[in-house]
Amino acid sequence: MRIDGRWLVRDVSLSIEPARVTALVGPNGSGKSTVLRLLAGLWRPTNGRAALDGADLAGMARRLIARQVAFVPQDTHVGFAFSVRQVVEMGRHPHVGRFETPGPRDAAAVEAALERADVTHLADRLVNELSGGERQRVVLARSLATEAEAILLDEPTSNLDIDHSLETFKLLKDLAKEGKAVAVALHDLNAVERWADHAGLMHAGSLRECGPVRDILRDDLVEPVFGVEVERIHSATGADTLVFHRRPAQCGP
Amino acid sequence: MSGIRSLRTGPEAASASATKARAGRLLVFFPAVSSLLVVAACAGVSIGSTDISWQTVVQTVAGSILPEAWMDLGGVSDAERVIVWLIRMPRVIVAALVGAALAIAGVQLQGVFRNPLADPSVIGVSQGAALGAVIAFVTGLATRSALWLPMTAFIGGFIALFAVYLIATRSGRTPVATLLLAGIAVGALITACSSLLISLSFVNWQVAAEIVFWMMGGLDSRTWTHVWISLPFLALGTLVSLWHTRELDLMLLGEETSASLGVDVETVKRTILATAALLTGAAVAVSGVVGFVGLVVPHMVRLILGPSHRALLPASALSGALFVIVCDLLARTVHPPTEIRLGVITAAFGAPFFLWLLRRQRKEIGYF
């Protein structure tokens, strides 16, 4: 992927499988968001291809892609005073034809999505008056309303409190259990360790390593990519907790 | 935890009730504005230098539309028939068409640009149409046939949009920020050309005065020809915009979000821009430059009904029509026998009303 002659991402070969939560991790600017946009068909790769079930996204109509791939952007700002329900109803857009109006099937999908993202009580509020965390859950609800088989999320918990973060991760896990393909860009490696099945480690625009989480969050891989030292604290529940330390100042390149 | 979630106070309750109030207003809005529109149209036809009773107005209009035998035109003089059917009626209809066209174009452009300050002048269409008209005046085409002026205005508007679009497009993408800047720059360039032509034309005072009057907008001596010139474009523009209500809603959430929800962003953008230019061109062609309608009317309606285009578009069209009919009535009657230019009235009455609304309902707008 190249924009204006600068390579944003190169040498990425990644497959997002159904029934699995795949996490994309890496430092700021390593290309996580770019990869998600390529997978969502929002950007076209300069070379190579992004495909859905073997079909090249470049040749597919936007509506068709939108029915199968949902995308939750990091920036959820809404500048106009739509109600929360109206925003979630927009998730049905790819299913409703130009000369049709949304039917009971669409209404049911919207209600279910509001419920699952725990925003039913916000349905009649204006979206521009919500807090950042509430808005993030509304946008998550909109992506659920599409009923897409693949959901791509860019830092979906960056504005959420602890309780709602946990709920969101639980929801992603449940979606994967239902057979959906979930891909999520995350900074919080502990969340990756706890909730993701697979992980891809990005570094400087390319995919370093990809595989089951245990094989990716190894100290010898994480430490050079993030430039930190990792300390593991074993807890009784089984999952390790990672604690990060700044490296002592280095000399030379 | 659940205690905290169920605690609904202050802004939360207020904002939920705002949504309910919106739903209530929707039920009242359309019947109310439609009736006002009928009343205003009747008033527009009956009030003027010669007042004509509304019964005569209804009688004459019905008599002109319905088959001859259905309506008894006894008691209506020929002079009244001419005034009602050939002079005031087309004028009121043109006013309604211009208002609806400018309001719809404003809604569409504010949607595409995600910017409440957008109106038909930001993409250079108004300025292009004005230049087209100025050329018709200075070359003398305007005096040759009533069709030349609207035609050159229309073509000017489209050439301006085309230029702006080409300049702002790079490898198939047209970012709205670039579009906006290109529109403002091209608009300024075109205005400079118009000003140059006008200043050169001042050797002939009559032509210069005509141009300046036209630039202020006005509906004096409009005929059925003007109705038929603008109606097809308005009808087409309205249909296309109504087919795109959901796309316009989505565009307000940003281009990336729209694309991820299945909107072909560049195609929709092109369609909407062309439609807005069509509507603006059709309006400017028959009324001159009438400012403020495309900016203010969508705002007022959005404040009342919210940003969803399914209601916003038709509501703005009706309100725009009502607004321009009333403004034109004022233009004719405030200071008889002189007519005040329509553009002056729309701004003089539109701006204070808009400011009042702004102060009252700031929180519901969402972008301040």
XYZ file of C-alpha atoms in Angstrom:
621
model
C 0.000 0.000 0.000
C 1.485 3.263 -1.055
C 0.150 6.774 -0.825
C 1.894 9.704 -2.498
C 5.013 7.624 -3.035
C 5.417 6.701 0.602
C 4.991 3.111 1.612
C 2.529 2.864 4.463
C 2.387 -0.872 4.572
C 4.256 -3.528 2.636
C 4.738 -7.251 2.827
C 1.595 -8.032 4.737
C 0.081 -11.446 4.256
C -2.682 -11.914 6.724
C -5.843 -13.946 6.871
C -8.726 -13.152 9.192
C -10.473 -16.446 9.910
C -14.038 -16.961 11.074
C -14.747 -18.037 14.643
C -11.628 -16.281 15.854
C -10.599 -12.982 17.394
C -7.506 -11.793 15.582
C -5.631 -8.936 17.205
C -3.338 -6.566 15.342
C -0.651 -5.172 17.593
C 2.290 -2.887 17.024
C 3.665 0.537 17.926
C 2.048 3.788 16.767
C 2.320 4.230 13.016
C 3.221 0.590 12.380
C 0.315 0.200 9.953
C -2.432 -1.485 11.984
C -5.141 0.939 10.889
C -3.963 0.824 7.279
C -4.224 -2.959 7.226
C -7.753 -2.771 8.648
C -8.764 -0.279 5.947
C -7.323 -2.497 3.240
C -9.223 -5.461 4.663
C -12.428 -3.404 4.757
C -11.913 -2.470 1.112
C -11.857 1.236 2.011
C -8.442 1.640 0.451
C -7.119 -0.227 -2.549
C -3.700 -1.824 -2.302
C -1.096 -0.455 -4.734
C 0.200 -3.945 -5.305
C -1.265 -7.223 -4.215
C -4.858 -7.730 -3.231
C -7.332 -7.824 -0.409
C -9.869 -10.596 -0.797
C -13.037 -11.796 0.853
C -13.673 -15.540 0.589
C -11.250 -15.581 -2.324
C -12.969 -12.753 -4.235
C -10.940 -9.598 -4.791
C -12.486 -6.652 -2.927
C -11.388 -4.304 -5.715
C -13.954 -5.878 -8.027
C -16.856 -5.896 -5.578
C -19.615 -3.306 -5.201
C -19.400 -1.267 -1.995
C -22.841 -2.408 -0.859
C -21.869 -6.056 -1.224
C -18.708 -5.565 0.808
C -20.622 -3.615 3.455
C -23.060 -6.486 3.955
C -20.204 -8.816 4.780
C -17.548 -6.649 6.376
C -18.291 -4.128 9.128
C -15.730 -1.500 10.070
C -15.541 0.379 13.370
C -13.260 3.395 13.007
C -11.208 4.848 15.820
C -12.665 8.308 15.337
C -16.351 8.159 16.199
C -17.077 11.869 16.149
C -20.549 12.786 14.841
C -21.067 16.482 14.216
C -24.804 16.437 13.560
C -27.626 15.898 16.016
C -28.855 12.460 14.947
C -30.529 10.319 17.572
C -28.652 7.190 18.632
C -31.300 4.990 17.024
C -30.917 6.830 13.719
C -27.155 6.243 13.791
C -27.590 2.531 14.448
C -30.257 2.300 11.718
C -27.624 3.515 9.272
C -25.975 0.129 9.756
C -28.885 -1.323 7.759
C -28.105 0.848 4.756
C -26.408 -1.896 2.689
C -29.474 -4.121 3.145
C -32.125 -1.617 2.117
C -32.497 -0.863 -1.589
C -32.729 2.646 -3.009
C -36.490 2.535 -3.444
C -37.230 0.519 -0.309
C -37.858 1.606 3.249
C -36.490 -0.347 6.217
C -38.822 -3.186 7.252
C -39.477 -5.208 10.432
C -36.426 -7.353 9.700
C -34.259 -4.212 9.825
C -35.971 -2.901 12.960
C -35.302 -6.203 14.726
C -31.621 -6.100 13.746
C -31.347 -2.541 15.097
C -32.980 -3.445 18.425
C -30.740 -6.503 18.816
C -27.650 -4.418 18.043
C -28.645 -1.713 20.557
C -29.158 -4.427 23.168
C -25.867 -6.224 22.565
C -23.805 -3.047 22.679
C -25.661 -2.007 25.852
C -26.942 1.269 24.439
C -30.709 0.574 24.399
C -31.180 3.112 27.181
C -29.441 5.729 25.011
C -31.557 5.055 21.900
C -33.526 8.309 22.055
C -30.609 10.537 22.969
C -28.750 12.783 20.556
C -25.459 11.232 19.543
C -23.508 14.494 19.667
C -24.327 14.860 23.354
C -22.885 11.485 24.386
C -19.533 10.911 26.027
C -16.724 9.465 23.913
C -17.192 6.029 25.457
C -20.932 5.988 24.902
C -20.414 7.049 21.296
C -17.909 4.264 20.774
C -20.521 1.735 21.893
C -23.105 3.324 19.593
C -20.743 2.909 16.649
C -20.137 -0.687 17.736
C -23.916 -1.177 17.733
C -24.077 0.256 14.216
C -21.519 -2.293 13.028
C -23.531 -5.102 14.678
C -26.677 -3.889 12.924
C -25.057 -4.681 9.573
C -25.033 -8.377 10.610
C -21.773 -8.696 8.709
C -19.830 -11.934 9.001
C -16.567 -10.071 9.532
C -16.074 -7.169 11.943
C -12.961 -5.016 11.853
C -12.389 -2.685 14.783
C -9.774 0.017 15.261
C -9.109 0.479 18.991
C -12.733 -0.065 20.007
C -12.022 0.353 23.705
C -9.793 3.428 23.650
C -12.458 5.586 25.322
C -14.210 2.981 27.414
C -14.203 2.541 31.171
C -12.935 -0.753 32.587
C -16.352 -2.343 32.884
C -17.405 -1.481 29.339
C -14.018 -2.508 27.951
C -14.457 -5.928 29.486
C -18.014 -6.107 28.167
C -16.853 -5.149 24.691
C -14.120 -7.791 24.685
C -16.611 -10.355 25.948
C -18.937 -9.331 23.111
C -16.158 -9.728 20.522
C -15.361 -13.156 21.946
C -19.056 -14.127 21.761
C -19.265 -12.926 18.158
C -16.286 -15.098 17.301
C -17.953 -18.046 19.026
C -20.977 -17.488 16.797
C -18.672 -17.984 13.851
C -17.888 -14.388 12.915
C -14.438 -13.265 11.911
C -13.294 -10.521 14.281
C -10.171 -8.446 13.709
C -9.199 -5.755 16.156
C -6.284 -3.324 16.340
C -5.230 -2.989 19.964
C -2.599 -1.257 22.052
C -3.323 -3.107 25.250
C -1.225 -6.274 25.041
C -2.755 -7.630 28.232
C -6.182 -7.482 26.595
C -4.719 -9.261 23.576
C -3.274 -11.926 25.826
C -6.600 -12.429 27.543
C -9.164 -12.088 24.757
C -7.585 -12.720 21.362
C -7.055 -16.114 19.747
C -4.634 -15.051 17.064
C -2.422 -12.017 16.752
C -0.436 -10.255 14.072
C 2.553 -8.209 15.137
C 3.140 -5.127 12.975
C 6.383 -3.234 12.861
C 7.305 -0.316 10.609
C 4.650 -1.109 8.028
C 5.150 -4.824 7.712
C 3.798 -7.877 9.410
C 6.525 -9.380 11.586
C 4.816 -12.464 12.802
C 1.348 -13.923 12.793
C -0.141 -16.837 14.663
C -1.751 -17.955 17.902
C -1.397 -15.312 20.622
C 0.945 -17.402 22.735
C 3.432 -17.595 19.871
C 3.275 -13.868 19.187
C 3.433 -12.278 22.625
C 6.835 -13.777 23.281
C 9.283 -11.521 25.006
C 11.873 -11.943 22.247
C 9.374 -10.661 19.650
C 7.623 -7.935 21.620
C 10.693 -6.388 23.209
C 12.510 -5.306 20.013
C 9.319 -4.161 18.240
C 8.089 -1.937 21.047
C 11.533 -1.092 22.413
C 10.614 -2.037 25.969
C 11.416 -4.711 28.464
C 8.693 -7.126 29.418
C 8.137 -8.609 32.810
C 5.576 -11.358 33.256
C 3.564 -11.774 36.400
C 1.883 -15.127 36.646
C -1.516 -14.963 38.186
C -3.609 -17.671 39.723
C -6.212 -17.407 36.931
C -3.695 -18.723 34.421
C -3.199 -15.697 32.178
C 0.036 -13.806 32.471
C 0.001 -10.107 33.183
C 2.599 -8.184 31.230
C 4.350 -5.274 32.826
C 6.504 -3.043 30.643
C 9.642 -1.168 31.570
C 11.507 1.461 29.629
C 14.810 0.287 28.380
C 17.877 1.917 29.846
C 19.265 4.551 27.484
C 21.050 2.923 24.591
C 24.197 3.996 22.879
C 24.684 3.889 19.140
C 22.095 3.065 16.503
C -23.655 -0.313 38.893
C -27.172 -0.706 37.609
C -28.061 2.095 39.964
C -25.641 4.380 38.171
C -26.907 3.331 34.767
C -30.537 3.880 35.563
C -29.866 7.281 37.083
C -31.172 9.676 34.458
C -30.830 13.299 35.224
C -30.112 16.628 33.633
C -28.844 16.564 30.068
C -29.669 12.905 29.507
C -33.359 13.342 30.192
C -33.385 16.623 28.299
C -31.759 15.094 25.242
C -34.130 12.108 25.206
C -37.077 14.463 25.373
C -35.553 16.475 22.524
C -35.863 13.385 20.325
C -39.490 12.932 21.361
C -40.224 16.602 20.746
C -38.761 16.168 17.269
C -41.139 13.302 16.527
C -44.047 15.456 17.702
C -42.956 18.411 15.607
C -42.725 16.191 12.549
C -46.466 15.455 12.809
C -47.316 19.145 13.012
C -44.726 20.505 10.612
C -45.928 19.238 7.237
C -49.642 20.069 7.610
C -48.787 23.458 9.121
C -46.250 24.491 6.483
C -48.407 23.160 3.630
C -51.407 25.201 4.785
C -49.238 28.275 5.283
C -47.919 27.755 1.763
C -51.444 27.760 0.319
C -52.382 30.833 2.346
C -49.194 32.646 1.333
C -49.733 31.770 -2.328
C -53.298 33.111 -2.198
C -52.087 36.252 -0.451
C -49.303 36.588 -3.004
C -51.817 36.585 -5.830
C -54.463 38.769 -4.202
C -52.273 41.483 -2.661
C -50.509 44.035 -4.839
C -50.895 47.393 -6.528
C -54.487 46.385 -7.269
C -55.937 44.316 -4.464
C -58.093 41.446 -5.608
C -60.388 39.560 -3.218
C -59.352 36.010 -2.458
C -62.704 34.712 -3.736
C -61.937 36.197 -7.131
C -58.472 34.663 -6.954
C -59.816 31.179 -6.222
C -62.521 31.607 -8.867
C -60.065 32.714 -11.530
C -57.454 30.083 -10.773
C -60.061 27.314 -10.740
C -61.573 28.698 -13.902
C -58.220 28.683 -15.656
C -57.316 25.163 -14.620
C -60.656 23.358 -14.808
C -62.641 22.808 -18.015
C -64.632 25.879 -18.969
C -68.070 24.554 -18.159
C -67.206 23.659 -14.540
C -66.576 27.123 -13.296
C -68.687 30.237 -13.628
C -66.408 33.171 -14.238
C -69.219 35.691 -14.035
C -68.277 38.745 -12.037
C -64.573 38.461 -12.826
C -63.397 41.207 -15.141
C -60.909 40.546 -17.926
C -58.412 42.833 -16.210
C -58.652 40.762 -13.031
C -58.202 37.580 -15.019
C -55.052 38.946 -16.610
C -53.645 40.163 -13.315
C -54.365 36.919 -11.488
C -53.567 34.344 -14.123
C -50.941 35.991 -16.325
C -49.124 38.345 -13.968
C -49.268 37.314 -10.314
C -49.837 33.572 -10.542
C -46.658 32.768 -12.524
C -44.743 35.113 -10.271
C -45.869 33.299 -7.126
C -45.150 29.908 -8.690
C -41.670 30.987 -9.776
C -41.085 32.249 -6.233
C -42.091 28.850 -4.843
C -39.907 26.964 -7.340
C -36.893 29.175 -6.669
C -37.292 28.828 -2.910
C -37.660 25.057 -3.059
C -34.735 24.654 -5.464
C -32.334 26.796 -3.428
C -33.339 25.126 -0.159
C -32.828 21.610 -1.540
C -29.490 22.595 -3.065
C -28.448 24.017 0.312
C -29.421 20.839 2.146
C -27.497 18.704 -0.327
C -24.333 20.781 -0.239
C -24.360 21.013 3.558
C -24.634 17.227 3.573
C -21.821 16.570 1.127
C -19.522 19.115 2.749
C -20.563 18.091 6.273
C -20.490 21.790 6.865
C -23.420 23.910 7.951
C -21.907 26.930 6.217
C -22.129 25.418 2.757
C -24.591 26.898 0.277
C -24.828 27.070 -3.524
C -22.202 29.803 -3.681
C -19.399 27.677 -2.182
C -18.982 25.543 -5.292
C -18.992 28.553 -7.582
C -22.358 27.750 -9.203
C -24.077 30.992 -8.178
C -21.124 33.046 -9.368
C -20.906 31.114 -12.635
C -24.605 31.637 -13.276
C -24.231 35.329 -12.495
C -21.346 35.633 -14.970
C -23.442 33.876 -17.616
C -26.210 36.398 -17.055
C -23.805 39.351 -17.120
C -22.492 38.137 -20.469
C -26.067 37.931 -21.778
C -26.646 41.524 -20.671
C -23.476 43.089 -22.034
C -23.704 41.266 -25.370
C -27.327 42.343 -25.723
C -28.560 38.737 -25.931
C -30.806 39.322 -22.925
C -32.911 41.847 -24.787
C -33.354 39.604 -27.836
C -35.361 36.807 -26.222
C -36.560 36.013 -22.718
C -34.918 32.587 -23.049
C -31.333 33.784 -23.459
C -30.819 35.068 -19.926
C -31.888 31.893 -18.116
C -29.954 29.788 -20.596
C -26.648 31.617 -20.248
C -27.058 31.697 -16.462
C -27.681 27.969 -16.382
C -24.726 27.167 -18.623
C -22.468 29.491 -16.627
C -23.359 27.704 -13.413
C -22.556 24.310 -14.866
C -19.256 25.349 -16.407
C -18.229 26.770 -13.023
C -19.056 23.525 -11.209
C -17.286 21.470 -13.850
C -14.138 23.581 -13.511
C -14.193 23.374 -9.726
C -14.699 19.620 -9.817
C -11.906 19.016 -12.329
C -9.473 21.154 -10.350
C -10.291 19.408 -7.071
C -10.141 15.857 -8.435
C -6.943 13.884 -8.308
C -6.654 10.224 -9.290
C -10.389 9.649 -9.033
C -10.863 11.159 -5.590
C -12.333 14.538 -4.756
C -11.683 15.477 -1.130
C -14.362 17.888 0.094
C -11.824 20.249 1.661
C -10.095 20.676 -1.723
C -13.481 21.032 -3.389
C -14.436 23.788 -0.954
C -11.197 25.695 -1.445
C -11.300 25.280 -5.224
C -14.933 26.452 -5.196
C -14.115 29.566 -3.223
C -11.116 30.408 -5.419
C -12.938 29.785 -8.707
C -15.923 31.725 -7.344
C -13.691 34.692 -6.575
C -12.128 34.529 -10.028
C -15.545 34.430 -11.700
C -16.821 37.307 -9.571
C -13.791 39.325 -10.647
C -14.691 38.658 -14.294
C -18.296 39.716 -13.653
C -17.172 42.875 -11.877
C -14.839 43.706 -14.754
C -17.638 43.298 -17.302
C -20.014 45.344 -15.168
C -17.531 48.182 -14.681
C -16.825 48.238 -18.427
C -20.553 48.311 -19.144
C -21.068 51.471 -17.098
C -20.616 53.497 -20.272
C -24.207 52.450 -20.883
C -26.068 53.248 -17.676
C -29.163 51.333 -18.594
C -27.346 48.042 -19.099
C -25.338 48.525 -15.924
C -28.460 49.234 -13.905
C -30.157 46.149 -15.319
C -27.191 43.965 -14.387
C -26.951 45.355 -10.876
C -30.686 44.856 -10.369
C -30.458 41.308 -11.643
C -27.560 40.578 -9.272
C -29.803 41.576 -6.369
C -32.410 39.040 -7.417
C -35.994 39.748 -8.260
C -39.156 38.239 -9.658
C -40.634 41.210 -11.477
C -42.431 40.429 -14.749
C -42.015 36.668 -14.543
C -44.256 34.742 -16.911
C -45.370 31.178 -17.409
C -42.333 30.769 -19.650
C -40.135 31.158 -16.573
C -42.207 28.549 -14.764
C -41.715 26.048 -17.584
C -38.000 26.842 -17.789
C -37.309 25.995 -14.157
C -39.944 23.352 -13.399
C -38.390 20.332 -15.200
C -35.002 20.932 -13.583
C -36.572 21.367 -10.182
C -38.602 18.192 -10.600
C -35.559 16.195 -11.686
C -33.369 17.653 -8.940
C -35.969 16.963 -6.276
C -36.434 13.357 -7.389
C -32.708 12.635 -7.452
C -32.201 14.227 -4.050
C -35.077 12.235 -2.549
C -33.498 9.018 -3.859
C -30.368 9.877 -1.918
C -31.756 10.731 1.511
C -30.033 7.849 3.289
C -26.757 8.448 1.485
C -26.881 12.088 2.580
C -27.472 11.013 6.188
C -24.453 8.732 5.969
C -22.282 11.395 4.345
C -22.810 13.520 7.464
C -20.992 10.820 9.455
C -17.896 11.106 7.277
C -16.745 9.614 4.005
C -14.958 6.625 5.507
C -17.990 5.622 7.561
C -20.243 6.081 4.532
C -17.969 3.905 2.429
C -17.788 1.199 5.076
C -21.593 1.124 5.182
C -21.882 0.590 1.458
C -22.034 4.096 -0.018
C -20.130 4.622 -3.243
C -18.831 7.941 -1.947
C -17.345 9.459 -5.100
C -20.382 8.585 -7.242
C -22.795 9.973 -4.665
C -20.705 13.121 -4.346
C -20.743 13.667 -8.121
C -24.494 13.040 -8.314
C -25.269 15.393 -5.446
C -23.008 18.160 -6.755
C -24.544 17.926 -10.225
C -28.054 17.952 -8.753
C -27.289 20.948 -6.571
C -25.853 22.775 -9.590
C -28.929 21.879 -11.632
C -31.249 23.252 -8.958
C -29.187 26.372 -8.324
C -28.802 27.020 -12.033
C -32.544 26.654 -12.581
C -33.257 29.036 -9.700
C -30.672 31.699 -10.566
C -31.743 31.544 -14.207
C -35.259 32.772 -13.414
C -34.725 34.915 -10.320
C -31.242 36.348 -10.418
C -29.013 35.932 -7.397
C -31.184 35.365 -4.330
C -28.909 34.784 -1.384
C -29.541 33.407 2.069
C -32.307 30.941 1.165
C -29.994 27.965 0.594
C -28.104 28.722 3.790
C -30.843 29.659 6.220
C -33.841 27.525 5.321
C -32.089 24.136 5.785
C -30.750 25.403 9.108
C -34.130 26.462 10.380
C -35.669 23.147 9.387
C -32.771 21.156 10.855
C -33.242 22.980 14.156
C -36.875 21.976 14.214
C -36.821 18.452 12.754
C -33.240 17.242 13.192
C -30.658 16.287 10.563
C -32.309 13.208 9.011
C -32.780 13.951 5.317
C -35.944 11.925 4.837
C -37.824 14.689 6.631
C -35.298 17.482 6.110
C -35.365 17.508 2.300
C -39.122 17.772 1.655
C -39.557 20.026 4.686
C -36.832 22.372 3.437
C -38.361 22.440 -0.034
C -41.769 23.475 1.355
C -40.229 25.995 3.750
C -38.014 27.468 1.036
C -41.042 27.919 -1.196
C -42.995 29.560 1.629
C -40.061 31.789 2.558
C -39.516 33.141 -0.956
C -43.250 33.666 -1.619
C -43.514 35.718 1.570
C -40.296 37.639 0.833
C -41.466 38.421 -2.679
C -44.811 39.627 -1.334
C -42.932 41.918 1.039
C -40.666 43.086 -1.771
C -43.722 44.252 -3.725
C -45.717 45.763 -0.891
C -43.329 47.288 1.654
C -42.642 50.484 -0.266
C -45.059 50.851 -3.196
C -44.900 51.636 -5.988
C -41.172 50.846 -5.935
C -40.220 47.189 -5.644
C -37.475 46.334 -3.223
C -35.134 43.718 -4.667
C -35.904 40.181 -3.525
C -32.304 39.452 -2.475
C -32.429 42.407 -0.111
C -35.622 41.146 1.520
C -34.472 37.525 1.919
C -31.383 38.705 3.763
C -33.062 41.485 5.730
C -35.811 39.217 7.041
C -34.002 35.893 6.953
C -30.956 36.908 8.974
C -32.696 38.269 12.110
C -35.094 35.327 12.211
C -32.208 32.927 11.844
C -30.232 34.628 14.610
C -33.231 34.451 16.908
C -33.589 30.704 16.259
C -29.882 30.223 16.751
C -29.955 31.813 20.196
C -33.006 29.850 21.223
C -32.042 26.339 20.206
C -28.296 26.272 20.058
C -27.983 22.975 21.904
C -30.024 21.068 19.363
C -27.938 22.067 16.387
C -25.018 19.904 17.374
C -22.180 21.709 15.673
C -21.567 24.655 17.948
